[in-house]
mmCIF file of C-alpha atoms in Angstrom:
data_model
loop_
_atom_site.group_PDB
_atom_site.id
_atom_site.type_symbol
_atom_site.label_atom_id
_atom_site.label_comp_id
_atom_site.label_asym_id
_atom_site.label_seq_id
_atom_site.Cartn_x
_atom_site.Cartn_y
_atom_site.Cartn_z
ATOM 1 C CA MET A 1 0.027 -0.043 0.000
ATOM 2 C CA HIS A 2 3.062 2.411 0.925
ATOM 3 C CA GLN A 3 4.658 1.640 -2.401
ATOM 4 C CA GLN A 4 1.487 2.362 -4.217
ATOM 5 C CA THR A 5 0.818 5.507 -2.443
ATOM 6 C CA GLU A 6 4.592 6.510 -3.197
ATOM 7 C CA HIS A 7 3.910 5.787 -6.702
ATOM 8 C CA VAL A 8 0.992 7.945 -7.185
ATOM 9 C CA ARG A 9 2.684 10.709 -5.335
ATOM 10 C CA LYS A 10 5.812 10.419 -7.858
ATOM 11 C CA TRP A 11 3.401 10.496 -10.827
ATOM 12 C CA ARG A 12 1.450 13.379 -9.570
ATOM 13 C CA LEU A 13 5.047 15.117 -9.403
ATOM 14 C CA TYR A 14 5.941 14.352 -12.815
ATOM 15 C CA VAL A 15 2.579 15.688 -14.082
ATOM 16 C CA PHE A 16 3.010 18.812 -12.090
ATOM 17 C CA VAL A 17 6.573 19.507 -13.425
ATOM 18 C CA ALA A 18 5.581 18.429 -17.048
ATOM 19 C CA ILE A 19 2.643 21.126 -16.881
ATOM 20 C CA CYS A 20 4.883 23.791 -15.375
ATOM 21 C CA GLY A 21 7.101 23.090 -18.399
ATOM 22 C CA LEU A 22 4.323 23.696 -20.765
ATOM 23 C CA MET A 23 3.205 26.909 -19.051
ATOM 24 C CA SER A 24 6.902 28.348 -18.771
ATOM 25 C CA THR A 25 8.416 30.713 -21.074
ATOM 26 C CA PRO A 26 9.789 28.961 -24.087
ATOM 27 C CA ALA A 27 13.469 27.937 -23.617
ATOM 28 C CA ILE A 28 16.089 29.426 -25.771
ATOM 29 C CA ALA A 29 19.546 27.883 -25.438
ATOM 30 C CA ILE A 30 22.479 30.530 -24.892
ATOM 31 C CA THR A 31 26.003 29.421 -25.881
ATOM 32 C CA PRO A 32 28.589 29.968 -23.317
ATOM 33 C CA GLU A 33 30.379 32.329 -25.772
ATOM 34 C CA VAL A 34 27.290 34.624 -25.776
ATOM 35 C CA GLU A 35 26.882 34.619 -22.178
ATOM 36 C CA GLU A 36 30.569 35.495 -21.758
ATOM 37 C CA LEU A 37 30.095 38.301 -24.135
ATOM 38 C CA ILE A 38 26.966 39.522 -22.538
ATOM 39 C CA ARG A 39 28.483 39.432 -18.834
ATOM 40 C CA SER A 40 31.832 40.817 -19.745
ATOM 41 C CA TRP A 41 30.442 43.859 -21.426
ATOM 42 C CA SER A 42 27.609 44.485 -18.850
ATOM 43 C CA PRO A 43 28.102 48.317 -17.706
ATOM 44 C CA LEU A 44 29.709 49.673 -14.483
ATOM 45 C CA VAL A 45 27.052 52.345 -13.347
ATOM 46 C CA TRP A 46 28.302 55.141 -11.195
ATOM 47 C CA LEU A 47 25.249 56.558 -9.169
ATOM 48 C CA HIS A 48 25.537 60.051 -8.252
ATOM 49 C CA SER A 49 27.006 60.730 -4.673
ATOM 50 C CA GLU A 50 23.651 62.418 -3.565
ATOM 51 C CA GLU A 51 21.399 59.506 -5.048
ATOM 52 C CA LYS A 52 18.422 58.852 -2.655
ATOM 53 C CA PHE A 53 16.113 56.928 -5.192
ATOM 54 C CA LEU A 54 18.186 53.664 -5.768
ATOM 55 C CA PRO A 55 17.157 51.074 -8.025
ATOM 56 C CA SER A 56 15.205 47.837 -6.993
ATOM 57 C CA SER A 57 13.969 44.511 -8.283
ATOM 58 C CA VAL A 58 10.546 44.144 -9.933
ATOM 59 C CA GLU A 59 9.630 41.800 -6.837
ATOM 60 C CA PHE A 60 10.140 44.568 -4.506
ATOM 61 C CA PHE A 61 7.945 46.915 -6.208
ATOM 62 C CA LEU A 62 4.913 45.121 -7.414
ATOM 63 C CA PRO A 63 3.312 44.201 -3.886
ATOM 64 C CA GLU A 64 3.135 47.990 -3.294
ATOM 65 C CA VAL A 65 0.941 48.800 -6.380
ATOM 66 C CA THR A 66 -2.368 47.666 -7.947
ATOM 67 C CA VAL A 67 -3.186 47.733 -11.681
ATOM 68 C CA GLN A 68 -5.985 50.465 -12.455
ATOM 69 C CA ASP A 69 -7.467 51.540 -15.670
ATOM 70 C CA ASN A 70 -7.797 55.229 -16.896
ATOM 71 C CA GLN A 71 -10.783 55.587 -14.796
ATOM 72 C CA SER A 72 -8.800 54.845 -11.605
ATOM 73 C CA VAL A 73 -10.912 51.592 -11.097
ATOM 74 C CA ILE A 74 -8.738 48.690 -9.700
ATOM 75 C CA ILE A 75 -8.448 45.855 -12.357
ATOM 76 C CA GLN A 76 -5.884 43.819 -10.285
ATOM 77 C CA ASP A 77 -5.485 44.283 -6.540
ATOM 78 C CA TYR A 78 -2.810 41.938 -5.860
ATOM 79 C CA VAL A 79 0.080 41.850 -8.291
ATOM 80 C CA THR A 80 3.173 39.442 -8.430
ATOM 81 C CA PRO A 81 5.680 39.054 -11.248
ATOM 82 C CA GLU A 82 3.954 35.701 -12.072
ATOM 83 C CA LYS A 83 0.287 37.160 -11.610
ATOM 84 C CA ILE A 84 -0.012 40.300 -13.381
ATOM 85 C CA ILE A 85 -2.314 41.123 -16.353
ATOM 86 C CA GLY A 86 -0.518 41.128 -19.912
ATOM 87 C CA GLY A 87 -0.792 41.468 -23.572
ATOM 88 C CA GLU A 88 -3.181 43.784 -25.213
ATOM 89 C CA ALA A 89 -5.647 43.718 -22.369
ATOM 90 C CA SER A 90 -2.877 45.622 -20.626
ATOM 91 C CA LEU A 91 -2.067 48.347 -22.878
ATOM 92 C CA THR A 92 -4.149 51.126 -21.588
ATOM 93 C CA LEU A 93 -3.712 50.147 -17.799
ATOM 94 C CA HIS A 94 -1.310 51.594 -15.217
ATOM 95 C CA MET A 95 0.263 50.698 -12.088
ATOM 96 C CA GLN A 96 -0.792 52.896 -8.840
ATOM 97 C CA THR A 97 0.866 53.159 -5.383
ATOM 98 C CA ARG A 98 -1.269 51.519 -2.912
ATOM 99 C CA GLU A 99 -0.591 54.446 -0.429
ATOM 100 C CA PRO A 100 -1.377 57.796 -1.955
ATOM 101 C CA LEU A 101 1.059 60.460 -2.245
ATOM 102 C CA ASP A 102 0.937 63.316 0.040
ATOM 103 C CA CYS A 103 1.348 65.596 -3.147
ATOM 104 C CA PRO A 104 2.266 65.349 -6.633
ATOM 105 C CA SER A 105 5.788 66.046 -6.111
ATOM 106 C CA CYS A 106 5.932 64.399 -2.818
ATOM 107 C CA TYR A 107 7.999 61.120 -2.234
ATOM 108 C CA ASN A 108 6.628 59.962 1.108
ATOM 109 C CA LEU A 109 6.745 56.300 0.233
ATOM 110 C CA GLY A 110 9.628 54.256 1.745
ATOM 111 C CA MET A 111 9.768 52.024 -1.294
ATOM 112 C CA PHE A 112 10.664 54.887 -3.415
ATOM 113 C CA PHE A 113 14.311 54.693 -1.928
ATOM 114 C CA GLY A 114 14.879 51.365 -3.513
ATOM 115 C CA GLN A 115 17.246 48.657 -2.403
ATOM 116 C CA ALA A 116 20.876 48.517 -1.369
ATOM 117 C CA ILE A 117 22.851 47.545 -4.736
ATOM 118 C CA GLU A 118 25.982 46.109 -2.864
ATOM 119 C CA ASN A 119 26.631 42.570 -3.634
ATOM 120 C CA GLY A 120 24.562 41.965 -6.343
ATOM 121 C CA GLY A 121 21.552 43.285 -4.369
ATOM 122 C CA VAL A 122 19.591 44.399 -7.125
ATOM 123 C CA PRO A 123 19.141 42.648 -10.523
ATOM 124 C CA THR A 124 19.938 44.046 -14.070
ATOM 125 C CA TYR A 125 17.547 42.764 -16.456
ATOM 126 C CA THR A 126 19.032 41.786 -19.508
ATOM 127 C CA ILE A 127 17.206 41.121 -22.883
ATOM 128 C CA TYR A 128 19.262 39.642 -25.703
ATOM 129 C CA ARG A 129 18.697 38.829 -29.269
ATOM 130 C CA GLU A 130 20.543 36.965 -31.776
ATOM 131 C CA TYR A 131 20.431 37.324 -35.407
ATOM 132 C CA ASP A 132 21.239 35.085 -38.358
ATOM 133 C CA ASP A 133 22.645 37.639 -40.664
ATOM 134 C CA VAL A 134 26.398 37.715 -42.028
ATOM 135 C CA PHE A 135 27.714 39.604 -39.043
ATOM 136 C CA LYS A 136 26.138 37.160 -36.539
ATOM 137 C CA THR A 137 24.614 40.424 -34.933
ATOM 138 C CA LEU A 138 23.733 40.373 -31.128
ATOM 139 C CA ASP A 139 21.891 42.996 -29.404
ATOM 140 C CA VAL A 140 22.029 43.128 -25.528
ATOM 141 C CA SER A 141 19.877 45.528 -23.527
ATOM 142 C CA TYR A 142 20.652 46.280 -19.686
ATOM 143 C CA PHE A 143 17.634 47.397 -17.862
ATOM 144 C CA ALA A 144 17.558 48.740 -14.322
ATOM 145 C CA PHE A 145 14.388 49.569 -12.704
ATOM 146 C CA TYR A 146 14.051 52.300 -10.030
ATOM 147 C CA PRO A 147 10.791 52.685 -7.944
ATOM 148 C CA TYR A 148 10.897 56.507 -8.287
ATOM 149 C CA ASN A 149 12.197 59.236 -10.613
ATOM 150 C CA ARG A 150 12.794 62.716 -9.165
ATOM 151 C CA GLY A 151 12.249 65.599 -11.350
ATOM 152 C CA LYS A 152 13.880 68.991 -11.755
ATOM 153 C CA ASP A 153 13.075 72.473 -10.499
ATOM 154 C CA ALA A 154 11.740 74.544 -13.368
ATOM 155 C CA CYS A 155 10.962 78.094 -13.946
ATOM 156 C CA VAL A 156 6.935 78.665 -14.299
ATOM 157 C CA GLY A 157 7.368 82.582 -14.075
ATOM 158 C CA VAL A 158 9.590 84.630 -16.371
ATOM 159 C CA PRO A 159 13.100 83.446 -17.229
ATOM 160 C CA ILE A 160 15.219 86.366 -17.127
ATOM 161 C CA ASN A 161 19.139 86.496 -17.644
ATOM 162 C CA GLY A 162 19.392 82.770 -16.254
ATOM 163 C CA SER A 163 17.236 83.449 -13.107
ATOM 164 C CA CYS A 164 13.700 83.096 -12.773
ATOM 165 C CA ALA A 165 11.037 86.066 -11.970
ATOM 166 C CA GLY A 166 8.092 84.201 -10.342
ATOM 167 C CA ALA A 167 7.547 80.526 -9.099
ATOM 168 C CA GLU A 168 9.577 77.683 -9.411
ATOM 169 C CA LYS A 169 8.085 74.104 -9.415
ATOM 170 C CA ASN A 170 9.551 70.937 -9.060
ATOM 171 C CA LEU A 171 8.238 69.052 -12.375
ATOM 172 C CA GLY A 172 8.706 65.724 -14.106
ATOM 173 C CA ASN A 173 8.628 63.360 -11.116
ATOM 174 C CA HIS A 174 7.275 59.917 -11.722
ATOM 175 C CA VAL A 175 6.641 56.633 -9.839
ATOM 176 C CA GLY A 176 8.491 53.801 -11.653
ATOM 177 C CA ASP A 177 11.601 54.347 -13.951
ATOM 178 C CA TRP A 178 13.038 52.149 -16.526
ATOM 179 C CA GLU A 179 16.423 53.053 -17.639
ATOM 180 C CA HIS A 180 19.013 51.098 -19.947
ATOM 181 C CA ASN A 181 21.874 51.099 -22.162
ATOM 182 C CA ALA A 182 22.163 48.745 -25.315
ATOM 183 C CA LEU A 183 25.148 46.980 -27.069
ATOM 184 C CA ARG A 184 25.375 45.774 -30.599
ATOM 185 C CA PHE A 185 27.890 43.167 -31.289
ATOM 186 C CA ARG A 186 29.000 42.060 -34.633
ATOM 187 C CA ASN A 187 30.968 38.585 -34.962
ATOM 188 C CA GLY A 188 31.587 38.733 -31.171
ATOM 189 C CA GLN A 189 33.029 42.339 -30.948
ATOM 190 C CA PRO A 190 31.488 45.424 -29.857
ATOM 191 C CA TYR A 191 30.109 47.764 -32.716
ATOM 192 C CA MET A 192 27.793 50.476 -31.141
ATOM 193 C CA ILE A 193 26.193 51.637 -27.753
ATOM 194 C CA HIS A 194 23.227 53.388 -27.014
ATOM 195 C CA LEU A 195 23.016 55.251 -23.917
ATOM 196 C CA ASN A 196 19.314 56.101 -22.944
ATOM 197 C CA VAL A 197 18.244 59.325 -21.106
ATOM 198 C CA HIS A 198 14.290 58.864 -21.022
ATOM 199 C CA SER A 199 12.685 59.929 -24.158
ATOM 200 C CA PHE A 200 16.125 60.486 -25.933
ATOM 201 C CA GLY A 201 19.896 59.167 -26.032
ATOM 202 C CA ALA A 202 22.962 58.909 -27.713
ATOM 203 C CA TYR A 203 24.817 56.430 -29.852
ATOM 204 C CA TYR A 204 28.367 55.703 -29.799
ATOM 205 C CA GLU A 205 30.611 53.612 -32.279
ATOM 206 C CA TRP A 206 33.290 50.957 -31.017
ATOM 207 C CA ASN A 207 36.981 52.213 -32.118
ATOM 208 C CA GLU A 208 39.324 49.317 -32.061
ATOM 209 C CA THR A 209 42.380 51.561 -31.941
ATOM 210 C CA THR A 210 41.418 53.781 -28.990
ATOM 211 C CA LYS A 211 39.449 50.856 -27.265
ATOM 212 C CA LYS A 212 36.742 53.399 -26.677
ATOM 213 C CA PHE A 213 33.272 54.121 -27.880
ATOM 214 C CA HIS A 214 32.994 57.541 -29.845
ATOM 215 C CA PHE A 215 30.322 59.919 -30.004
ATOM 216 C CA PHE A 216 28.191 59.100 -33.262
ATOM 217 C CA VAL A 217 24.976 60.647 -33.293
ATOM 218 C CA GLY A 218 22.589 62.051 -30.524
ATOM 219 C CA GLU A 219 18.756 61.862 -30.512
ATOM 220 C CA GLU A 220 16.530 64.987 -30.923
ATOM 221 C CA VAL A 221 14.842 66.004 -27.724
ATOM 222 C CA TRP A 222 11.002 66.566 -28.453
ATOM 223 C CA SER A 223 8.690 68.620 -26.101
ATOM 224 C CA ALA A 224 5.277 67.317 -25.147
ATOM 225 C CA VAL A 225 3.861 70.795 -26.023
ATOM 226 C CA ASP A 226 3.540 72.527 -29.511
ATOM 227 C CA PRO A 227 3.856 76.328 -29.295
ATOM 228 C CA ASP A 228 0.690 76.448 -31.300
ATOM 229 C CA TYR A 229 -1.049 74.097 -28.562
ATOM 230 C CA ASP A 230 -2.192 71.376 -30.987
ATOM 231 C CA ASP A 231 -1.248 67.711 -30.535
ATOM 232 C CA SER A 232 1.903 67.547 -32.889
ATOM 233 C CA PRO A 233 5.432 67.253 -31.160
ATOM 234 C CA TYR A 234 7.908 69.535 -31.988
ATOM 235 C CA GLU A 235 11.725 69.975 -31.332
ATOM 236 C CA LYS A 236 12.643 71.979 -28.541
ATOM 237 C CA ASP A 237 14.686 75.027 -28.823
ATOM 238 C CA ALA A 238 18.635 75.072 -28.640
ATOM 239 C CA ARG A 239 18.661 75.657 -24.761
ATOM 240 C CA TYR A 240 17.288 72.135 -24.112
ATOM 241 C CA GLU A 241 19.796 70.394 -26.617
ATOM 242 C CA PRO A 242 21.790 68.136 -24.433
ATOM 243 C CA GLN A 243 25.772 68.230 -24.638
ATOM 244 C CA TYR A 244 26.723 64.663 -25.215
ATOM 245 C CA PRO A 245 30.210 63.553 -23.861
ATOM 246 C CA PRO A 246 32.622 62.740 -26.778
ATOM 247 C CA THR A 247 33.252 59.278 -25.649
ATOM 248 C CA VAL A 248 32.179 56.391 -23.613
ATOM 249 C CA GLU A 249 35.265 54.775 -21.854
ATOM 250 C CA LEU A 250 35.868 51.331 -20.377
ATOM 251 C CA MET A 251 36.943 49.617 -17.013
ATOM 252 C CA GLY A 252 38.304 46.469 -18.502
ATOM 253 C CA THR A 253 35.638 45.729 -20.842
ATOM 254 C CA HIS A 254 33.117 46.939 -19.043
ATOM 255 C CA PRO A 255 31.354 50.595 -20.354
ATOM 256 C CA VAL A 256 31.524 53.007 -17.531
ATOM 257 C CA VAL A 257 28.253 55.061 -17.405
ATOM 258 C CA TYR A 258 27.063 57.998 -15.160
ATOM 259 C CA SER A 259 23.746 58.064 -13.773
ATOM 260 C CA ALA A 260 21.891 61.274 -13.281
ATOM 261 C CA ASN A 261 20.984 62.346 -9.848
ATOM 262 C CA GLY A 262 17.221 61.459 -9.193
ATOM 263 C CA SER A 263 16.462 60.903 -12.795
ATOM 264 C CA HIS A 264 18.738 58.310 -13.510
ATOM 265 C CA GLY A 265 19.591 58.877 -17.191
ATOM 266 C CA LEU A 266 22.801 57.585 -18.458
ATOM 267 C CA TRP A 267 25.529 59.670 -19.769
ATOM 268 C CA GLY A 268 29.248 58.880 -21.028
ATOM 269 C CA SER A 269 30.993 61.200 -18.509
ATOM 270 C CA PRO A 270 30.370 62.916 -14.976
ATOM 271 C CA ASP A 271 31.180 66.164 -15.870
ATOM 272 C CA VAL A 272 29.013 67.367 -18.799
ATOM 273 C CA HIS A 273 25.760 67.571 -16.427
ATOM 274 C CA THR A 274 27.662 67.869 -12.982
ATOM 275 C CA TYR A 275 26.889 64.340 -11.837
ATOM 276 C CA VAL A 276 29.357 63.241 -9.137
ATOM 277 C CA PRO A 277 29.907 59.544 -8.986
ATOM 278 C CA GLY A 278 29.319 58.157 -5.599
ATOM 279 C CA ILE A 279 28.432 54.569 -5.750
ATOM 280 C CA ALA A 280 29.675 52.027 -8.243
ATOM 281 C CA TRP A 281 27.065 49.504 -9.217
ATOM 282 C CA THR A 282 28.802 46.479 -10.820
ATOM 283 C CA THR A 283 25.857 45.233 -12.680
ATOM 284 C CA TRP A 284 27.475 41.885 -13.741
ATOM 285 C CA ASP A 285 27.110 40.858 -10.056
ATOM 286 C CA ASN A 286 23.456 40.004 -10.835
ATOM 287 C CA LEU A 287 22.146 39.624 -14.372
ATOM 288 C CA ILE A 288 19.051 37.952 -15.443
ATOM 289 C CA LEU A 289 19.505 36.878 -18.905
ATOM 290 C CA ILE A 290 16.129 37.057 -20.768
ATOM 291 C CA PRO A 291 16.109 35.983 -24.500
ATOM 292 C CA TRP A 292 14.194 38.233 -26.651
ATOM 293 C CA LEU A 293 10.510 37.063 -27.754
ATOM 294 C CA PRO A 294 8.401 38.539 -30.514
ATOM 295 C CA SER A 295 5.564 40.512 -29.205
ATOM 296 C CA ASN A 296 2.937 37.599 -30.112
ATOM 297 C CA ILE A 297 4.606 35.470 -27.454
ATOM 298 C CA SER A 298 3.990 36.248 -23.741
ATOM 299 C CA TYR A 299 6.710 35.542 -21.180
ATOM 300 C CA GLU A 300 5.440 33.343 -18.645
ATOM 301 C CA GLY A 301 6.443 32.232 -14.947
ATOM 302 C CA ASN A 302 8.713 34.606 -13.099
ATOM 303 C CA LEU A 303 9.118 36.703 -16.097
ATOM 304 C CA ASN A 304 5.186 37.195 -16.819
ATOM 305 C CA TRP A 305 5.940 40.729 -15.855
ATOM 306 C CA LEU A 306 7.446 41.432 -18.967
ATOM 307 C CA SER A 307 4.057 40.901 -20.727
ATOM 308 C CA PHE A 308 2.556 43.994 -18.700
ATOM 309 C CA LEU A 309 2.209 46.686 -21.626
ATOM 310 C CA GLY A 310 0.851 49.411 -19.652
ATOM 311 C CA ASP A 311 2.499 52.205 -17.468
ATOM 312 C CA TRP A 312 4.759 51.170 -14.608
ATOM 313 C CA GLY A 313 3.653 54.160 -12.258
ATOM 314 C CA ASN A 314 0.944 56.518 -10.958
ATOM 315 C CA SER A 315 -1.234 58.468 -13.289
ATOM 316 C CA ALA A 316 -0.266 62.128 -13.883
ATOM 317 C CA GLU A 317 -1.125 64.774 -11.387
ATOM 318 C CA GLY A 318 -0.319 68.588 -11.116
ATOM 319 C CA CYS A 319 -0.569 69.167 -14.719
ATOM 320 C CA GLU A 320 -1.578 73.042 -14.286
ATOM 321 C CA TYR A 321 1.792 73.994 -15.646
ATOM 322 C CA GLU A 322 1.914 71.603 -18.675
ATOM 323 C CA ILE A 323 0.871 73.776 -21.542
ATOM 324 C CA VAL A 324 3.790 76.150 -20.625
ATOM 325 C CA THR A 325 6.550 73.717 -19.420
ATOM 326 C CA GLY A 326 5.463 70.282 -21.068
ATOM 327 C CA GLU A 327 5.821 68.731 -17.620
ATOM 328 C CA CYS A 328 3.336 67.623 -14.999
ATOM 329 C CA GLU A 329 4.578 67.632 -11.293
ATOM 330 C CA LEU A 330 3.841 64.043 -11.382
ATOM 331 C CA GLY A 331 4.212 62.514 -14.806
ATOM 332 C CA SER A 332 2.731 59.319 -15.803
ATOM 333 C CA GLY A 333 4.743 56.083 -15.485
ATOM 334 C CA PRO A 334 7.093 54.729 -18.379
ATOM 335 C CA SER A 335 6.188 51.775 -20.584
ATOM 336 C CA GLY A 336 8.069 48.510 -19.847
ATOM 337 C CA PRO A 337 11.328 47.095 -21.429
ATOM 338 C CA ARG A 338 9.166 45.424 -24.335
ATOM 339 C CA SER A 339 8.740 48.847 -25.870
ATOM 340 C CA LYS A 340 12.078 49.765 -26.140
ATOM 341 C CA VAL A 341 13.983 49.412 -29.584
ATOM 342 C CA ASP A 342 17.510 50.797 -29.839
ATOM 343 C CA PHE A 343 18.860 49.282 -33.148
ATOM 344 C CA PRO A 344 17.147 48.471 -36.614
ATOM 345 C CA GLU A 345 17.009 44.854 -37.579
ATOM 346 C CA PRO A 346 20.187 43.977 -39.430
ATOM 347 C CA GLN A 347 19.883 43.006 -43.194
ATOM 348 C CA PRO A 348 19.076 39.322 -44.276
ATOM 349 C CA LYS A 349 22.054 36.797 -44.416
ATOM 350 C CA THR A 350 22.322 37.392 -48.236
ATOM 351 C CA SER A 351 23.354 40.941 -47.703
ATOM 352 C CA MET A 352 26.546 42.610 -46.690
ATOM 353 C CA ASP A 353 24.955 46.069 -45.924
ATOM 354 C CA ASN A 354 24.314 47.535 -42.642
#
């Protein structure tokens, strides 16, 4: 009788394991060579010496939010990485903190300050995609999540000779912040790096002689508000144009990048925007390697959170000055990693073009 019970128990276990296997994200084998490439070129991120809003894991953040629609109706109350609504049904949804903010620019919730990064305390979510082209192209995106993005003080009065006549407001805060840099490799060698700064960024080409990435092109900065107050975007004037550093240097093979204080945008040097480096985040201590999947295939299991296509943060508040500045006190949260595309797809295997 005991043997029969043990047999049934084992049979149930096998069935359970088989079902879990069917439900999990499709396995895509990664070769040791590709894994070593991904790990050895993961970035060293210098966080600002005054940075309060540290990164965190997704698991740390999700229990603190609900999922709501644009009418503030709670669609999902208890959220975990494995159990969160995804796919097209999530496109118009957003996350909302369980505890309310004291004001649109307030950061009164403890979880906004993230987790300690030492000894691999926070993961870097690393999505890689291999192509079957003549260059054996490999694209790798290194994503960091921050529970809170602190905005900047802006003049909502009249700017005169570098000062503000009238009121200043702290604008551009938002709950949830996805930041990343992306690398493209060809034939196992670095080719180009992209540093992301929210809605814009810069591309740098690898130079085999100098062993550095050299500035190639910067993306245009666009305002959310048109001077004619219609819905079309427009390019901001010259005072908003970022001054990109000329190179991205390495520590060994790790690109060294600098995170903006509070807003976490990535730059190639600390001096252009006076971001003083403080804490060295060695991202390779905790990389979660994630194979790229086409949009019609969902991630499942502990990667199910990647299938959420809505905003990773509270809905916008305090937008009285948006028509002047293009920013709310509290902006809406960002979209997740699956919405970020840094490089065009390479040409087919029959072509030697770029």
